Tab-separated table of C-alpha atoms in Angstrom:
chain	number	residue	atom	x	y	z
V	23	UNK	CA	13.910	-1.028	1.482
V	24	UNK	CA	11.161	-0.103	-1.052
V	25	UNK	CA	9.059	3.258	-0.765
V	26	UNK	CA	5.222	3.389	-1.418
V	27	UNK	CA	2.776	5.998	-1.289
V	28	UNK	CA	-1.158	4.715	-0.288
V	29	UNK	CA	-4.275	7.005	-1.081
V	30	UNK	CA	-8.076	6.001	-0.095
V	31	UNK	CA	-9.393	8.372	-2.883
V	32	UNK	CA	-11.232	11.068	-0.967
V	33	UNK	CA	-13.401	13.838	-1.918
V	34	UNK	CA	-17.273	15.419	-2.667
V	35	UNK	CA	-16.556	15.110	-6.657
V	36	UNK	CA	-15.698	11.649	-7.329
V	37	UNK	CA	-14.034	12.782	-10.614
V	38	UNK	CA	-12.170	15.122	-9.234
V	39	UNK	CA	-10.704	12.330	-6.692
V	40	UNK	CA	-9.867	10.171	-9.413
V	41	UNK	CA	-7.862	13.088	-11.614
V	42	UNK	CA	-6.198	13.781	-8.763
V	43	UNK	CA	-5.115	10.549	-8.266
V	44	UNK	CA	-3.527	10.187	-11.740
V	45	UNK	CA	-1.679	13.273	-10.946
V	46	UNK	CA	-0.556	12.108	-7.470
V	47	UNK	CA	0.727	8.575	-9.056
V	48	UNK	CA	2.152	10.414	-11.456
V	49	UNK	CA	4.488	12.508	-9.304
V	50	UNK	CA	5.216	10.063	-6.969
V	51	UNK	CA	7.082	8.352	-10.011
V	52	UNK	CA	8.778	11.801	-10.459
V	53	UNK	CA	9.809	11.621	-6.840
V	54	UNK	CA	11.202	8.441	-6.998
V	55	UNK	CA	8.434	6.051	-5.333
V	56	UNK	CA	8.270	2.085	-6.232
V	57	UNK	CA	4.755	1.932	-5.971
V	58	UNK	CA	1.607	3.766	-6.118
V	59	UNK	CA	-1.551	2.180	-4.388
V	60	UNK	CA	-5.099	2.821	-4.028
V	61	UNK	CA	-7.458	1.665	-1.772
V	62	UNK	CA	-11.423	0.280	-2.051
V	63	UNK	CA	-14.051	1.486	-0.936
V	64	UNK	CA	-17.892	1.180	-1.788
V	65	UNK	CA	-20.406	3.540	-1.520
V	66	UNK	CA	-18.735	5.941	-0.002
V	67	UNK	CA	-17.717	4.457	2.720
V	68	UNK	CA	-15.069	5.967	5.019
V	69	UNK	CA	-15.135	8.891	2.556
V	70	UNK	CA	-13.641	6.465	-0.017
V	71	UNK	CA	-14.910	7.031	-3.622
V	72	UNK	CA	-12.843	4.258	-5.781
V	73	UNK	CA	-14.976	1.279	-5.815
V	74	UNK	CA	-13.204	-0.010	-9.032
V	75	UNK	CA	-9.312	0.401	-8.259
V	76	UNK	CA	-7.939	-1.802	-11.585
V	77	UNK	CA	-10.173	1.075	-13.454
V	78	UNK	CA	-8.416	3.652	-12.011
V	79	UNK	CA	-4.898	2.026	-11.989
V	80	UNK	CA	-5.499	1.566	-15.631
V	81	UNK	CA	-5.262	5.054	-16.373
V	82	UNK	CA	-2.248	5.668	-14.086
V	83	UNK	CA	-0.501	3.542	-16.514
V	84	UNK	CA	-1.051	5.051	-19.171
V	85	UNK	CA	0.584	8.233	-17.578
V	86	UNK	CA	3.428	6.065	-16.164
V	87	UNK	CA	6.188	4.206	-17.001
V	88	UNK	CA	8.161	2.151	-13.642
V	89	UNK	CA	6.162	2.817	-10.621
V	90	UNK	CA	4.088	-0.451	-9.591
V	91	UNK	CA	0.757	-0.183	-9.067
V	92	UNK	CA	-1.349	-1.556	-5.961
V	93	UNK	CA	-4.852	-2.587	-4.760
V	94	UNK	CA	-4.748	-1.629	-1.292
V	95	UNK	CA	-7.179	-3.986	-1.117
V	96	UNK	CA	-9.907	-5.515	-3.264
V	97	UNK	CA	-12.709	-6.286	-0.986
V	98	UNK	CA	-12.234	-10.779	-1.898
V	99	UNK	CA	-15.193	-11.661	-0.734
V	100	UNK	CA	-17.432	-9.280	-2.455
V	101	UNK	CA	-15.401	-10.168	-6.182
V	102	UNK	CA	-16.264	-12.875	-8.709
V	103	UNK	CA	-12.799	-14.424	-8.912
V	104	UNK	CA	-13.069	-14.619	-12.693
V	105	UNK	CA	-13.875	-11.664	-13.417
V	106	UNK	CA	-11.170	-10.098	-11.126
V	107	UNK	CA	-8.765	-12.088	-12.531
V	108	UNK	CA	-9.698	-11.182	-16.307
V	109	UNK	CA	-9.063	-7.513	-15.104
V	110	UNK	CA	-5.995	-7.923	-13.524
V	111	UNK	CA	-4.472	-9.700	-16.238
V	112	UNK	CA	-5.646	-7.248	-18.564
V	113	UNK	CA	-4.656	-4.007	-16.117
V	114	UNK	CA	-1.522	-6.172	-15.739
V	115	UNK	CA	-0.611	-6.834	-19.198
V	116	UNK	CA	-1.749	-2.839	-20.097
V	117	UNK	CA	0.875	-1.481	-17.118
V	118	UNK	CA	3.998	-3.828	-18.527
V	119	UNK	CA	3.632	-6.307	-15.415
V	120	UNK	CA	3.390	-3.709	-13.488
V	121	UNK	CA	0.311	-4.592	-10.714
V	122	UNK	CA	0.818	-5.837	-7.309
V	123	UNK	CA	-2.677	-7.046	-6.567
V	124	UNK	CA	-3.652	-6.526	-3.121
V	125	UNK	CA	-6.159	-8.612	-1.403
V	126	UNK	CA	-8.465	-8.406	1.687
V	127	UNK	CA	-11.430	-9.361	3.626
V	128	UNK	CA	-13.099	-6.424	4.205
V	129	UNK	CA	-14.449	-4.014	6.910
V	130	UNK	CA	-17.486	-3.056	5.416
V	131	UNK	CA	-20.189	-4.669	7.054
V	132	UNK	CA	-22.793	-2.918	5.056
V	133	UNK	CA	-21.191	-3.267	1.357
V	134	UNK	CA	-21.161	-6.628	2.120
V	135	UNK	CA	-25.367	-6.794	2.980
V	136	UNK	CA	-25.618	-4.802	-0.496
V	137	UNK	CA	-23.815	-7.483	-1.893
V	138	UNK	CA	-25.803	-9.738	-0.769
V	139	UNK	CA	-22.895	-11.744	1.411
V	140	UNK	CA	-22.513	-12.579	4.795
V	141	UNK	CA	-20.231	-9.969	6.573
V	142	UNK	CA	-19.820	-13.309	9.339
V	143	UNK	CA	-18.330	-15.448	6.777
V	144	UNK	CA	-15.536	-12.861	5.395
V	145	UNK	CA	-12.759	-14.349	6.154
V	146	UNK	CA	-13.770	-18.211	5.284
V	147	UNK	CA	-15.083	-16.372	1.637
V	148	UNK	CA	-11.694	-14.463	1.411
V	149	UNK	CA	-9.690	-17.817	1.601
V	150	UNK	CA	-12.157	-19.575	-0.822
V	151	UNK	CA	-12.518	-17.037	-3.234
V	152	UNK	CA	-8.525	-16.283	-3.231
V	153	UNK	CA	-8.080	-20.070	-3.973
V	154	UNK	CA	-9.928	-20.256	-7.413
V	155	UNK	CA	-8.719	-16.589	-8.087
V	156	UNK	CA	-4.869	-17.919	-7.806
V	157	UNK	CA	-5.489	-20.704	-10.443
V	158	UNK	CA	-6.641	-18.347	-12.796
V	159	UNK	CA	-4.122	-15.106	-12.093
V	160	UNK	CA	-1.388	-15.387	-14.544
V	161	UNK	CA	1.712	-16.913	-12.912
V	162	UNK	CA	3.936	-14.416	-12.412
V	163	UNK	CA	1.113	-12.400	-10.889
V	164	UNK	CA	0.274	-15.212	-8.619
V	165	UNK	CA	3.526	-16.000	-7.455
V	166	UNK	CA	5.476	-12.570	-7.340
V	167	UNK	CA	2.789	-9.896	-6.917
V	168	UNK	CA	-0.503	-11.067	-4.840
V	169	UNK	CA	-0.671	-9.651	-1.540
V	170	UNK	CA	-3.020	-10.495	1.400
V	171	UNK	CA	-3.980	-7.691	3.799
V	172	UNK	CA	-4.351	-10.275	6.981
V	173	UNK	CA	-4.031	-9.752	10.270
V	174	UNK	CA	-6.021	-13.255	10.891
V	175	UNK	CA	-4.634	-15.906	8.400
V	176	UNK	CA	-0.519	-15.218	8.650
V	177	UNK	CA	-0.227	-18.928	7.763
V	178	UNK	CA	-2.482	-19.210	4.767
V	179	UNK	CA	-0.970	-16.748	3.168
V	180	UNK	CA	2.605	-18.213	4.044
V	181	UNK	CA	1.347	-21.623	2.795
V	182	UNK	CA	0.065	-20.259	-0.770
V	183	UNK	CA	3.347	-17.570	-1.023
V	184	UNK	CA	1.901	-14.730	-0.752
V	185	UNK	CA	3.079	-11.472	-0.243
V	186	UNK	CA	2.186	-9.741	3.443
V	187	UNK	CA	0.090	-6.136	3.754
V	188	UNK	CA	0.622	-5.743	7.366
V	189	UNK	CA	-1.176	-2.343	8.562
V	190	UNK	CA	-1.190	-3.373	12.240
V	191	UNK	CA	1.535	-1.009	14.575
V	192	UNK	CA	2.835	-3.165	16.639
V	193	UNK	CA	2.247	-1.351	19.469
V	194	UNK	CA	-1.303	-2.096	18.809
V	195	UNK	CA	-1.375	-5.537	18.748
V	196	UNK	CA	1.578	-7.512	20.581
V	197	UNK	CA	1.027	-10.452	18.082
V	198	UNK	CA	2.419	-8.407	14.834
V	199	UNK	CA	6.590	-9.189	15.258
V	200	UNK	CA	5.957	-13.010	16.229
V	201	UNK	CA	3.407	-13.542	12.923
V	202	UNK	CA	6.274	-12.187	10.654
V	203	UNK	CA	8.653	-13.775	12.604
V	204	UNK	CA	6.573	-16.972	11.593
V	205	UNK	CA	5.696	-15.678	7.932
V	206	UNK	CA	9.172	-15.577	7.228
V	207	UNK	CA	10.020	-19.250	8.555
V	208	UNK	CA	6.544	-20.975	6.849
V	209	UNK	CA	6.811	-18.817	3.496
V	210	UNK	CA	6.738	-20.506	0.254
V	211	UNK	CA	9.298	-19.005	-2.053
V	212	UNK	CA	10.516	-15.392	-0.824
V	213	UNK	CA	9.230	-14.339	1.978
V	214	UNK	CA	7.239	-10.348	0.726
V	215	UNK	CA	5.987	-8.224	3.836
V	216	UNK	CA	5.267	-4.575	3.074
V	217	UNK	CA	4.130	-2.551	5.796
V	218	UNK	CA	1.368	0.370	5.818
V	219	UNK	CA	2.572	3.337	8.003
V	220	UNK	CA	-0.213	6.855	8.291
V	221	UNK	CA	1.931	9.941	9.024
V	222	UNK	CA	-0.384	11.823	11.204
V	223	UNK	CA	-1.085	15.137	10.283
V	224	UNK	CA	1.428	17.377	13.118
V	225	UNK	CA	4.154	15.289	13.568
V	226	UNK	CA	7.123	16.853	12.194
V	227	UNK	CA	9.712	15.066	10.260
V	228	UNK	CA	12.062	14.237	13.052
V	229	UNK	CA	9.354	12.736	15.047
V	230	UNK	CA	8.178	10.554	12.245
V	231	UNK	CA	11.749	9.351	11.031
V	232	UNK	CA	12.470	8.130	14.663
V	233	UNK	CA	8.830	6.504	15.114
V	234	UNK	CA	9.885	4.766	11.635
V	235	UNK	CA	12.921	3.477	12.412
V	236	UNK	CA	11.657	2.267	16.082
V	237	UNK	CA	9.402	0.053	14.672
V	238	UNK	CA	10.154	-3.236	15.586
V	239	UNK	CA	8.113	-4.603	12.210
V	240	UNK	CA	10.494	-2.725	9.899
V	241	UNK	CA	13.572	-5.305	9.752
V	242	UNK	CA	10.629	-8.019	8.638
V	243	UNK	CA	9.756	-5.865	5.781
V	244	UNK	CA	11.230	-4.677	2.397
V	245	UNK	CA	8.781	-2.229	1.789
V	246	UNK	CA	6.896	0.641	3.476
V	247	UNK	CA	3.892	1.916	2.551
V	248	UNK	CA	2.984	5.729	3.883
V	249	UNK	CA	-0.084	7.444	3.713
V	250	UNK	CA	-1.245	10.871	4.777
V	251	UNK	CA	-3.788	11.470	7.787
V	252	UNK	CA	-6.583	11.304	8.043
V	253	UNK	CA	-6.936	9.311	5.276
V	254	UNK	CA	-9.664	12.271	3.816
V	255	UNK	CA	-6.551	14.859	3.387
V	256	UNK	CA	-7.104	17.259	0.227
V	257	UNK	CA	-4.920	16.727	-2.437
V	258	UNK	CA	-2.606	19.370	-1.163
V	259	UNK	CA	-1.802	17.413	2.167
V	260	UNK	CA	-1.331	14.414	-0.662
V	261	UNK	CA	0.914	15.950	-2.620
V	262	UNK	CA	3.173	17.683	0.284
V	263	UNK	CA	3.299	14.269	2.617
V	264	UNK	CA	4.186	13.049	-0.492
V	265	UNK	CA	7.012	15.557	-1.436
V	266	UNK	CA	8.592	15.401	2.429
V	267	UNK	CA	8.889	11.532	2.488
V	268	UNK	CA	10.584	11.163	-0.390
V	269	UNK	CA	13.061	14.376	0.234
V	270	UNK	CA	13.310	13.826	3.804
V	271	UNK	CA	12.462	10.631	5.115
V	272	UNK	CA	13.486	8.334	2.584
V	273	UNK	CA	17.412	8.552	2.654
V	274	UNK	CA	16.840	7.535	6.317
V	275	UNK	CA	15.015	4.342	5.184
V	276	UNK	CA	17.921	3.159	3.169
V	277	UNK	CA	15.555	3.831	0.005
V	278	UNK	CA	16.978	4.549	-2.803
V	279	UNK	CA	16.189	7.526	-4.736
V	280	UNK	CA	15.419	8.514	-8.169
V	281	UNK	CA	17.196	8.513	-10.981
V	282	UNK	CA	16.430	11.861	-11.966
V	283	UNK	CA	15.836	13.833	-8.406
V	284	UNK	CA	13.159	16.187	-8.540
V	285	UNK	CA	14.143	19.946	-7.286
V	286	UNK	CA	14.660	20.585	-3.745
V	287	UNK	CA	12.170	21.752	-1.314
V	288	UNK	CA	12.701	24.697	0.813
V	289	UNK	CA	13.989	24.191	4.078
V	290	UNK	CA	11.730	22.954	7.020
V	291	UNK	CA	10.692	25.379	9.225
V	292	UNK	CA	12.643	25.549	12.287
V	293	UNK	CA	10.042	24.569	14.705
V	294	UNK	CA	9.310	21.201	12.472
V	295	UNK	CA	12.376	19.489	14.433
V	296	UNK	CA	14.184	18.087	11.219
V	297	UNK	CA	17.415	16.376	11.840
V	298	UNK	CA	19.966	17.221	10.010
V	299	UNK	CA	20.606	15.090	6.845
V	300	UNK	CA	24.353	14.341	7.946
V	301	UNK	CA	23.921	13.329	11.488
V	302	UNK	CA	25.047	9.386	11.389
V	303	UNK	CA	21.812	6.710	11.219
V	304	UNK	CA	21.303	3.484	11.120
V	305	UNK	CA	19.797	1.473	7.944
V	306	UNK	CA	17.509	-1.393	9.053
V	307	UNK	CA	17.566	-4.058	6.645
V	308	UNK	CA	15.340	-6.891	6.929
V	309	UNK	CA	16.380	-10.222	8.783
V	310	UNK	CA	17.219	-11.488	5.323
């Protein structure tokens, strides 16, 4: 099981967000993490202020040298496939192969109307627009390291084999376990589901290690994806969510850690119910 950290880029100073960001991707390596991913958001929207994520990731890999960097997502619809696929190969060829190029349709009914799209015709633009950008992706991006954020079009994505983005709890939506129950039969090649987890801002460690490992969607995946909340946390909140997973959370994930661990944290309060590290747990692994 893979470990990823997921940050929507918050803040009032835009460049502020986006130094901040280099420094959390940058520790999150330090820590351990497989991948690093940023979300999309224009104008603002949702508090989000990275409408150009491959610009961003570009610098984190320049600070970097392992961790694999995400798009968590591109808005497809609003993209000119060539163009996205000229930056991705050059992002990609900058970062050593290193980008896992997450796609989407979009929630953002208004970017869309500045765009001059119909927010309507989304999804059918998503699926278009994805085609002619997988002809021109470079292969090994194509193949090994496209993701589709889809709650809607579990098949399509099977069909063309394409890695899953599932953000959906499954308590939320009954439909989650059967569609990656059926992504994993239809999948072309290997079957890639990484799910997005928040860690809500008051649980304590305990609470969110058993939530994790109740999840009936983690044996269908072979990554998780966390992410503080709300998704507007300072950089602090960033940096601390990001410290606990990895120190405390992880090792009950099966994740492996770092090659060079990072110092230890001092003990959890005791009122933040942490189990203790030896106490027996299972390791889900996927139905692989």
């Amino acid at each position: 099981m893979r470990l990823g950290y997921l940050t929507h880029v918050t803040g009032d100073d835009p460049a502020r967000a986006y130094r901040e960001t280099v420094e959390l991707a940058v520790r999150a390596e330090e820590l351990g993490y497989d991948s690093f991913w940023v979300a999309q958001h224009h104008d603002g929207h949702l508090g989000g202020r990275l409408p150009s994520p491959l610009v961003l990731l570009a610098a984190v890999a320049e600070r970097t040298r392992l961790i694999r960097l995400g798009t968590a997502v591109v808005a497809l619809p609003l993209e000119d496939p060539r163009r996205l696929a000229e930056d991705a190969t050059v992002l990609d060829a900058l970062s050593g192969g290193r980008l896992e190029l997450g796609i989407g349709a979009g929630a953002d009914a208004t970017a869309s109307q500045r765009f001059g799209r119909r927010y309507d015709d989304r999804h059918t633009d998503t699926v278009a627009t994805l085609d002619v950008l997988l002809e021109l992706l470079p292969t090994a991006l194509a193949e090994q390291r496209t993701w589709w954020a889809t709650a809607s079009a579990v098949d399509a994505a099977a069909a063309r084999g394409l890695g899953l983005l599932s953000g959906m709890p499954p308590s939320a939506d009954a439909r989650v376990v059967p569609d990656l129950a059926r992504y994993w039969t239809y999948a072309r090649g290997v079957p890639r589901v990484a799910l997005s987890r928040p860690l809500p801002a008051g649980h304590s460690i305990g609470r969110i290690i058993d939530d994790l490992l109740a999840d009936p969607a983690l044996p269908w995946a072979g990554e998780v994806v966390v992410q503080a909340q709300p998704s507007t946390a300072p950089a602090d909140v960033h940096r601390e969510v990001l410290e606990r997973t990895a120190h405390y959370v992880r090792p009950f994930l099966g994740v492996a850690g770092p090659a060079h661990p990072a110092p230890a944290l001092q003990p959890a309060e005791p009122d933040d119910d942490l189990p203790p590290l030896l106490r027996p747990r299972p390791v889900l692994r996927g139905p692989r």
